[in-house]
Coordinates of C-alpha atoms and ligand atoms in Angstrom, one line a residue:
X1018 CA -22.7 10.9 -27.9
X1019 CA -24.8 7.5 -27.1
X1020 CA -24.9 5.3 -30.4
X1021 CA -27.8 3.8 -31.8
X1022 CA -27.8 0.4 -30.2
X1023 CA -27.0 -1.5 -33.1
X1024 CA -23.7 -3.1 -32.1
X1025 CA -21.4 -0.9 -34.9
X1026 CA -19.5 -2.5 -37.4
X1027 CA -16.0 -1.2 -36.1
X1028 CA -16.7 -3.7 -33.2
X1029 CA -15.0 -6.4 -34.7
X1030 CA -14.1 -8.5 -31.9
X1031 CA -17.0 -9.7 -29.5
X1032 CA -17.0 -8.0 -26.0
X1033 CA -15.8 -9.8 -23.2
X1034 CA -16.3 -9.4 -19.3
X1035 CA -12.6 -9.5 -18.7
X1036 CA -10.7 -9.8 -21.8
X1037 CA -7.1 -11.0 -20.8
X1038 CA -7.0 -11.9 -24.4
X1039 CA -6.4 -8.6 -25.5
X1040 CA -3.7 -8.2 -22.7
X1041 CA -1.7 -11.4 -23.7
X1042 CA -1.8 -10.4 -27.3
X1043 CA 0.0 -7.0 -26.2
X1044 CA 2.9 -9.0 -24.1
X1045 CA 3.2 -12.2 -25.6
X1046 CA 6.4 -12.1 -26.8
X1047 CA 7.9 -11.3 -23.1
X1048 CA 5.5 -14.0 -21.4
X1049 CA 7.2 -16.5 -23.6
X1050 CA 10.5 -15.1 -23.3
X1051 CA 10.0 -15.1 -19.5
X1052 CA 8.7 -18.7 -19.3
X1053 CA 11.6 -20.0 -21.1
X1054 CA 14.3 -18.0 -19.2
X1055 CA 12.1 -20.3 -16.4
X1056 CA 12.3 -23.4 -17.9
X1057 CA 16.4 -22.9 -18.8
X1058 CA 17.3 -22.1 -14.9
X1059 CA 15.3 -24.8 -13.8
X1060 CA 14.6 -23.2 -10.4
X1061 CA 10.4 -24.1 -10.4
X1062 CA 10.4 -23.2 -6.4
X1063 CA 11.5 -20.0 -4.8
X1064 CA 13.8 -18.8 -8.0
X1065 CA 15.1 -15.6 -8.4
X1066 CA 11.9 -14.3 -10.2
X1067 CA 10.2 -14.9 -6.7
X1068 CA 12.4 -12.2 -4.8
X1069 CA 12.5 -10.0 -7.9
X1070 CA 9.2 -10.2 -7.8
X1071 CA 8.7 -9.0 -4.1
X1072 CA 11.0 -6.6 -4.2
X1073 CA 9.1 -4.9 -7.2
X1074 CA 5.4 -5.4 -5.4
X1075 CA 6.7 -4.0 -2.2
X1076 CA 8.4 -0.8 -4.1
X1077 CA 4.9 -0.6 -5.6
X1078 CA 3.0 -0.3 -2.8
X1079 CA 5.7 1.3 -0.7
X1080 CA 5.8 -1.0 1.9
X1081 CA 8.7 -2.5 3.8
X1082 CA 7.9 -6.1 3.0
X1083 CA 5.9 -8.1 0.2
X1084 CA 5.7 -11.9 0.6
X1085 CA 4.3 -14.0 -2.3
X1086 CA 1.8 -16.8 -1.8
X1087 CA 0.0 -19.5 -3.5
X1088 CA -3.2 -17.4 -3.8
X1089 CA -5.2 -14.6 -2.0
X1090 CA -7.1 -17.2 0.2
X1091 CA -3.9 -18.5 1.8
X1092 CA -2.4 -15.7 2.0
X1093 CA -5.3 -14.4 4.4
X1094 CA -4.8 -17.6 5.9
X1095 CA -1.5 -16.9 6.7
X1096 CA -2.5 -13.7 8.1
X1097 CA -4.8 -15.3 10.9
X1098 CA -1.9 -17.8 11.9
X1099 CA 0.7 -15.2 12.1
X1100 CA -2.0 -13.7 14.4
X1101 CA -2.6 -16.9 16.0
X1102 CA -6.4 -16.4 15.7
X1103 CA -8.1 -19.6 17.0
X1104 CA -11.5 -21.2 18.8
X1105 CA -13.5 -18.2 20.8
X1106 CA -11.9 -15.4 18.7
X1107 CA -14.6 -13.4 16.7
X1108 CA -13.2 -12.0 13.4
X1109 CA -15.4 -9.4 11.8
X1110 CA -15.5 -9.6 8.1
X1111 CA -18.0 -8.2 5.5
X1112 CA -21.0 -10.4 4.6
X1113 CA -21.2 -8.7 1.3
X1114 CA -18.1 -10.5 -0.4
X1115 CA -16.5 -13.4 -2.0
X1116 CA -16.3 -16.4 0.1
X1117 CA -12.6 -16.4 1.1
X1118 CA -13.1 -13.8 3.4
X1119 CA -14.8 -15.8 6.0
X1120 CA -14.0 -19.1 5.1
X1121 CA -10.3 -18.9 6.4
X1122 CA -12.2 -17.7 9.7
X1123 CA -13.6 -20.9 9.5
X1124 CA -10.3 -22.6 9.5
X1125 CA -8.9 -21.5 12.1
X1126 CA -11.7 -22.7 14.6
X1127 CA -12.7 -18.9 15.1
X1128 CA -16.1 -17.7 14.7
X1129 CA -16.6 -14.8 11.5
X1130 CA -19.0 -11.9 12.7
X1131 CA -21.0 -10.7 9.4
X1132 CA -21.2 -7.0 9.2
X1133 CA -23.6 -5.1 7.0
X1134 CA -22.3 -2.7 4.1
X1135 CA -22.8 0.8 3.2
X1136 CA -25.0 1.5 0.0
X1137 CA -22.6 4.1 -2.0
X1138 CA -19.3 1.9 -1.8
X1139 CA -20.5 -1.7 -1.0
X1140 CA -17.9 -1.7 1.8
X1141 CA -18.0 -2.6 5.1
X1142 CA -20.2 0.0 7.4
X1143 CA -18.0 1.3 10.4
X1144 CA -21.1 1.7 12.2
X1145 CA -22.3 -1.5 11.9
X1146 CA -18.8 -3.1 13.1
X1147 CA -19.1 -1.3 16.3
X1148 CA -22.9 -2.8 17.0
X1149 CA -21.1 -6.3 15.9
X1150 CA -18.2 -6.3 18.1
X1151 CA -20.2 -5.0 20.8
X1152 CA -23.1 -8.3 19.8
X1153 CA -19.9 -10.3 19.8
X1154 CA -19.1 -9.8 23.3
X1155 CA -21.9 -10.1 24.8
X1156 CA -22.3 -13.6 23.2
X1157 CA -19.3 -14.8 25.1
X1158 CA -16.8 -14.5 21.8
X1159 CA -13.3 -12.9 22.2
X1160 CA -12.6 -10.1 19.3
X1161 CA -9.4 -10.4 18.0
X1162 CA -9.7 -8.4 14.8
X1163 CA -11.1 -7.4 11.6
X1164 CA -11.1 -8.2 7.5
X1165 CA -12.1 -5.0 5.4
X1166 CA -12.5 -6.1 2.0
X1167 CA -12.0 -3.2 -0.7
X1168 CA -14.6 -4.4 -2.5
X1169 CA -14.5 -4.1 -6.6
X1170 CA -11.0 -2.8 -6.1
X1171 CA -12.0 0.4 -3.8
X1172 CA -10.8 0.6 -0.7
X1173 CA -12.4 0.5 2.6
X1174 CA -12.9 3.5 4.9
X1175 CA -9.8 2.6 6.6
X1176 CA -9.6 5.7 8.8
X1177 CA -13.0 4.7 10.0
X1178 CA -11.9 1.1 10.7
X1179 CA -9.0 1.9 12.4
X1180 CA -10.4 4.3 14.7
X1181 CA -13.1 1.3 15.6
X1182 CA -10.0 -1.2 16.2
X1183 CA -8.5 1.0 18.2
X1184 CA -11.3 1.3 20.4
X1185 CA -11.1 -2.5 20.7
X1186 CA -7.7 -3.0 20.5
X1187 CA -8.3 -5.2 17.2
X1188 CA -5.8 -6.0 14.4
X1189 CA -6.8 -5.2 10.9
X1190 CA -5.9 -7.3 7.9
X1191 CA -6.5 -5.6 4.6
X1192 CA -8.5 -7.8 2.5
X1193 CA -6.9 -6.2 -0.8
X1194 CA -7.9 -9.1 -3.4
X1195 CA -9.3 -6.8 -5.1
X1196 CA -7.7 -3.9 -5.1
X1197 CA -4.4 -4.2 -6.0
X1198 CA -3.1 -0.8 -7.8
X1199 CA -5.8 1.6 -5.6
X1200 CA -5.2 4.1 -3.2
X1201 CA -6.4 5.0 0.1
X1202 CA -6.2 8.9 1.3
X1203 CA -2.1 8.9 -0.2
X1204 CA -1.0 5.1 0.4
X1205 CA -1.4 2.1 -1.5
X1206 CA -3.2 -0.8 -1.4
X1207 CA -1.0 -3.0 0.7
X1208 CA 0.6 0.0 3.1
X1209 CA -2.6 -0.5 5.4
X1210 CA -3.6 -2.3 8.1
X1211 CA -1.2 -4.8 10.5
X1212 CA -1.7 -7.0 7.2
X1213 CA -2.5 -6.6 4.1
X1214 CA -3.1 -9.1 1.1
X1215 CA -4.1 -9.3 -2.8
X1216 CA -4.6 -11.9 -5.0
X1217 CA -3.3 -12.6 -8.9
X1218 CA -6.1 -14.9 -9.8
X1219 CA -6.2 -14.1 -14.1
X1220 CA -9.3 -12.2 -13.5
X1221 CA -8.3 -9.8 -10.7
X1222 CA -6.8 -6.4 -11.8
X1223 CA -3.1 -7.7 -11.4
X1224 CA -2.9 -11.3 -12.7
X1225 CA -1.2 -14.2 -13.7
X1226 CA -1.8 -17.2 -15.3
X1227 CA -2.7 -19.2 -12.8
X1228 CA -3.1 -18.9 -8.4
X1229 CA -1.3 -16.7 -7.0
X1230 CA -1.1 -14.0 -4.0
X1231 CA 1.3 -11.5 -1.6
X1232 CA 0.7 -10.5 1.7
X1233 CA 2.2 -6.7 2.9
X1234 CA 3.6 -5.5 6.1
X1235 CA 5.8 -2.7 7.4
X1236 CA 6.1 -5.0 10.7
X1237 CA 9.4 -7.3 10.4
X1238 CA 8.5 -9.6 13.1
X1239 CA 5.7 -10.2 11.7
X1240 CA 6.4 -10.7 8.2
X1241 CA 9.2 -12.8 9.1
X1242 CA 6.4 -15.6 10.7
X1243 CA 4.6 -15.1 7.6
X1244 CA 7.7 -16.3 5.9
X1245 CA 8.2 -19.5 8.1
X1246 CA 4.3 -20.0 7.8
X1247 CA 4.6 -20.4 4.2
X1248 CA 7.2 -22.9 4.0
X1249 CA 5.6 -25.4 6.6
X1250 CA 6.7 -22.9 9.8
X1251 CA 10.5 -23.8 8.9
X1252 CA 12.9 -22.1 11.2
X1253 CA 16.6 -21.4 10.8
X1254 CA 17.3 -25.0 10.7
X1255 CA 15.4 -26.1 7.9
X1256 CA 14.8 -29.6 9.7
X1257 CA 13.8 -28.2 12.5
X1258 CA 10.3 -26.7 11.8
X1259 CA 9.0 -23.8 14.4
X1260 CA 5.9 -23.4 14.5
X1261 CA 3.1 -24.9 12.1
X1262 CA 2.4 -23.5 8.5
X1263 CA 1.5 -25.1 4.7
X1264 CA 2.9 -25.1 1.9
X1265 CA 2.2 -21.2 0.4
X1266 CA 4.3 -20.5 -1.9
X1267 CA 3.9 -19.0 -5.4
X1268 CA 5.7 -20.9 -8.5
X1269 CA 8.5 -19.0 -10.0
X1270 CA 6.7 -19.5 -13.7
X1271 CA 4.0 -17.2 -12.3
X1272 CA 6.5 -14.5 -10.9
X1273 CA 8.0 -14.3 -13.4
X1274 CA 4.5 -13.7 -15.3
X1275 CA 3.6 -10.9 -13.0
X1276 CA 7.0 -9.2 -13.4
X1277 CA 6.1 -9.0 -17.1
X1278 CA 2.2 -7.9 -16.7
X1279 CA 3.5 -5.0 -13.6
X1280 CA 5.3 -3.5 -16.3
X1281 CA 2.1 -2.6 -18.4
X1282 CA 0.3 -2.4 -14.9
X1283 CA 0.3 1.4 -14.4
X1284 CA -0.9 2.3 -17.7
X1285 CA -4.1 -0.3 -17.4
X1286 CA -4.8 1.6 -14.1
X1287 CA -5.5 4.2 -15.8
X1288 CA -7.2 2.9 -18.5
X1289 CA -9.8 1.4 -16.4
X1290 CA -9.9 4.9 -15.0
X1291 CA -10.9 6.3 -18.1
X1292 CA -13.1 3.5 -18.6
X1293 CA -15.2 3.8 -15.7
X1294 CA -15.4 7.5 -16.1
X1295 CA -17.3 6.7 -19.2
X1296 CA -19.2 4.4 -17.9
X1297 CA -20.3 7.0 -14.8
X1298 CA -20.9 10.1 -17.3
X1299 CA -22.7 7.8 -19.2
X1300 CA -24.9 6.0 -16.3
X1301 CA -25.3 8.3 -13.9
X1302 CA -28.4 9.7 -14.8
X1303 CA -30.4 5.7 -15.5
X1304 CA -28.8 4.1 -12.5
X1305 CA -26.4 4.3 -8.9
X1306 CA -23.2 4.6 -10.3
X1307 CA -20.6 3.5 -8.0
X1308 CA -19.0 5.5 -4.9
X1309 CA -15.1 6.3 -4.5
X1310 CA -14.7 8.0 -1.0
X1311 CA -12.8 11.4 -1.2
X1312 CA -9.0 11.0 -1.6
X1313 CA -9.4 7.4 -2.8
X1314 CA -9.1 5.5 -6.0
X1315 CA -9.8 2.1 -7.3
X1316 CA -8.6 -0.7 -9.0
X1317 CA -11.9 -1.4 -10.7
X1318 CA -11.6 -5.1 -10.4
X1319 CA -15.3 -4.3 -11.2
X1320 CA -17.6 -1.9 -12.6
X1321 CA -21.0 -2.6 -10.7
X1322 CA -23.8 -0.7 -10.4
X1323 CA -26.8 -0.7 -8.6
X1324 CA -30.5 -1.0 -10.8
X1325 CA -33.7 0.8 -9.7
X1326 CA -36.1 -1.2 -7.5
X1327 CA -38.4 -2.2 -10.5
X1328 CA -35.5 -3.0 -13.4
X1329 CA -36.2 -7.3 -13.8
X1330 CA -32.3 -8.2 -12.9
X1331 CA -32.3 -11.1 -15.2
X1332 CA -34.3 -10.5 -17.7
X1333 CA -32.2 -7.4 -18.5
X1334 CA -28.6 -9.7 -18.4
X1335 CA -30.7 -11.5 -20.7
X1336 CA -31.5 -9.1 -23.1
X1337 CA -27.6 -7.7 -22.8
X1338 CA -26.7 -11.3 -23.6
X1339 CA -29.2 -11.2 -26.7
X1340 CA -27.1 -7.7 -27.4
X1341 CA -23.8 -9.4 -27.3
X1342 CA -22.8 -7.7 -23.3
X1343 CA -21.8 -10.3 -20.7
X1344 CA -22.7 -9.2 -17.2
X1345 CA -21.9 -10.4 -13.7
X1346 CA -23.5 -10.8 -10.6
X1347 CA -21.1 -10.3 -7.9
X1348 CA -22.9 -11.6 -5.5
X1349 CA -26.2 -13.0 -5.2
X1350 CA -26.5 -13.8 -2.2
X1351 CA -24.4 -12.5 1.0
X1352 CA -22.3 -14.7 3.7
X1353 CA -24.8 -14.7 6.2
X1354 CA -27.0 -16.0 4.2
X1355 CA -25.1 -18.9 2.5
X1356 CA -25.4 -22.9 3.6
X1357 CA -21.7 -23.3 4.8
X1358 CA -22.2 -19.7 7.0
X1359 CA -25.6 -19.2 8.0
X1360 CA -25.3 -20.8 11.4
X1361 CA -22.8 -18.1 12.6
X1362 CA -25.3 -15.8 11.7
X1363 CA -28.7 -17.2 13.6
X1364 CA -28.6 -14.7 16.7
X1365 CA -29.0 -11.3 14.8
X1366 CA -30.7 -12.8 11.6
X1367 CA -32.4 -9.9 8.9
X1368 CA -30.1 -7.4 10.7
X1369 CA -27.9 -6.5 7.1
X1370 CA -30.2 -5.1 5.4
X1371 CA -27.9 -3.2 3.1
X1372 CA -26.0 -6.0 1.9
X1373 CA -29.6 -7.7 1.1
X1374 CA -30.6 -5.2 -0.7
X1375 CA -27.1 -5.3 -2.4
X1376 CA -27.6 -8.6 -3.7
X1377 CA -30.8 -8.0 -5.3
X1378 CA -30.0 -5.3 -7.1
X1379 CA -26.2 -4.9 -8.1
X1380 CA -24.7 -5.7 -11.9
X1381 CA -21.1 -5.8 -13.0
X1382 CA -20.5 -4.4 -16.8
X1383 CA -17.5 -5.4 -18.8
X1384 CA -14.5 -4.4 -17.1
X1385 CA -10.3 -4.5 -17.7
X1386 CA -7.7 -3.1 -19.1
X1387 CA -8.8 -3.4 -22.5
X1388 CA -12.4 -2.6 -23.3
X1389 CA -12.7 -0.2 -25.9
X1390 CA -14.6 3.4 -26.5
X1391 CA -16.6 2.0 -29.3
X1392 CA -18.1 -1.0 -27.2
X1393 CA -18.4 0.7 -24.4
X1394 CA -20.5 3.7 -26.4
X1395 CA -22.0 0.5 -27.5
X1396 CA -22.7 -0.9 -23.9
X1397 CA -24.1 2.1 -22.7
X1398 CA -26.5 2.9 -25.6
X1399 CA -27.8 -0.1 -25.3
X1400 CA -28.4 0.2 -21.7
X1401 CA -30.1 3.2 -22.2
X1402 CA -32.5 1.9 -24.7
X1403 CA -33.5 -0.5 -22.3
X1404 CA -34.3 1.6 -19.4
X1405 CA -36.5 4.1 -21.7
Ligands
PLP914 C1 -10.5 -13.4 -5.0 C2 -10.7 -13.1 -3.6 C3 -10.0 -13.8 -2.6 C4 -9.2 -15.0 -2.8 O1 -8.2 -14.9 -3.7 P1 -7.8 -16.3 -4.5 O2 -6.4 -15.9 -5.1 O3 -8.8 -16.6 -5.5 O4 -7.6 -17.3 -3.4 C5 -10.2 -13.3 -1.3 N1 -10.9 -12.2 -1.0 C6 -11.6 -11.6 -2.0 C7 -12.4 -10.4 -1.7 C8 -11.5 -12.0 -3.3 O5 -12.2 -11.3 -4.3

């Protein structure tokens, strides 16, 4: 079943970490054919591809309203404005994730709260939220709400979560980046929380080919702010701007990108499925594979897993490299621990252990739509050779 770790001859292209070659050279022809129906209507901002577009993502997810955005960052920027977050307010976000999360925190004059993570899932640990909020308050902050990330494209423990924020009376903005395409306990990514958001960076599970992003809400009030926000807060008068906002909005070229690559979308969910099936069968017993909760399922934005205490972390991405596998660290080095965030952090300092340990000893393995039985036979034989 594992093959001698020799990288076989039917390997004829090199592996890659995310190979959106592959993908393009499936869909080409449409990409090009949608560009140019782009480039003959001439309407660069806010075309028709951009409401088609919406309408399909909120179908997808089954949610009453889908609003697309520059990128994932500001469309968890918009979030905080339309929830008017601002100097005192404490916004508790994971420690264990990409920058974004807090930074737009940051922004808004508010103060991120790092919470620690759980060790099966890399998400945010509903225990540890409670001890934070509860640290929060007694430092004189004002909780407002809170940013589950559904890290490596599986969800949070959103029934966990909720229960927490409704406790303290706490919005929650689903921090779906990641995610898009999973599913938590029968919804979709982007049917939870007050808020939701995702991201179409290239690299994430749904991409384009360049920034872009959507934010998700059943609530029409609020997703009608979101849509002032995004357009410099205009109101009905377009001179007359309500409130104020940026300029969020996504380019019809890239819409009309993503309304080509949804098409294929649900069949590369599954494939990276299969794929990190394989990968778990073939892991399980050398490493900690990673945890869906019950009732769940995952994007697999990643495939990370966690290496015993005495594995050397770089000298095996080393070796890998020597063995033709590109690996990832997502992410060295947690929030609270980074220049730009530490000083929120200085009260309760050492107190996330998990997401410490996290960054010491996670790995991400080749991961997308498109990697193929033979390499990944490949990948893990090779793995296993190293940890005998
Ligand atoms: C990628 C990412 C973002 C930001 O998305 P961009 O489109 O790159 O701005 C936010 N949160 C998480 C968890 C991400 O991985």
């Amino acid at each position: 079943m594992i093959q001698a770790a020799k990288q076989p001859e039917s390997i004829l292209k090199p592996i890659q970490f995310v190979d959106l070659k592959a993908q393009q050279d499936r869909i080409r022809p449409e990409i090009d054919a949608a560009i140019k129906r782009v480039l003959d209507h001439g309407a660069y901002i806010m075309g028709p591809e951009v409401f088609e577009l919406e309408k399909q993502l909120a179908t997808f997810c089954g949610v009453k309203h889908a609003i697309s955005c520059a990128n994932g960052t500001d469309a968890l920027a918009l979030g905080l404005l339309a929830k008017n977050v601002g100097v005192g307010d404490a916004v508790f976000v994971p420690s264990f994730t990409f920058a974004a999360t807090a930074e737009v925190v940051a922004w808004m004059g508010a103060t991120p709260v790092f919470i620690d993570s759980l060790p099966g899932t890399y998400n945010i640990d509903p225990k540890n939220l409670e001890l934070g909020i509860q640290t929060a308050k007694k430092v004189g902050l004002h909780p407002v709400g809170i940013i589950p990330v559904d890290l490596f494209g599986q969800p949070a423990d959103y029934d966990a979560i909720q229960a927490v924020a409704d406790t303290y009376n706490l919005w929650v903005i689903a921090d779906g980046a990641q995610s898009f395409g999973a599913s938590y306990k029968g919804r979709k990514v982007g049917n939870i929380g007050d808020l939701a958001i995702t991201s179409f960076f290239p690299a994430k599970p749904l991409g384009c080919y360049g920034d872009g992003g959507a934010i998700f809400t059943n609530d029409d009030e609020l997703a009608s702010i979101v849509k002032s926000l995004r357009v410099h807060g205009q109101g009905s008068d377009k001179y007359d701007n309500v409130r104020i906002g940026m300029n969020g909005r996504l380019d019809t070229i890239q819409a009309a990108i993503l309304i080509e690559k949804i098409k294929i979308f649900p069949e590369e969910l599954i494939t990276r499925q299969q794929i990190a099936d394989t990968y778990n069968a073939h892991l399980k017993d050398i490493v900690q594979v990673p945890l869906v909760i019950a009732d769940t399922t995952s994007a697999w934005a990643q495939y990370t897993i966690r290496l015993p205490r005495e594995v050397n972390r770089a000298k095996l991405m080393a070796d890998l490299k020597e063995a033709g596998i590109p690996t990832m660290v997502y992410y060295t080095k947690p929030l609270h621990e980074q220049t730009a965030y530490r000083h929120y952090f200085e009260s309760s300092r050492g107190a996330l252990p998990v997401c410490e340990a996290l960054a010491k000893d996670v790995l991400s393995l080749p991961m997308s739509g498109h990697v193929e039985l033979s390499q990944l036979n490949y990948i893990c034989g090779v793995l296993h050779e190293k940890f005998q």
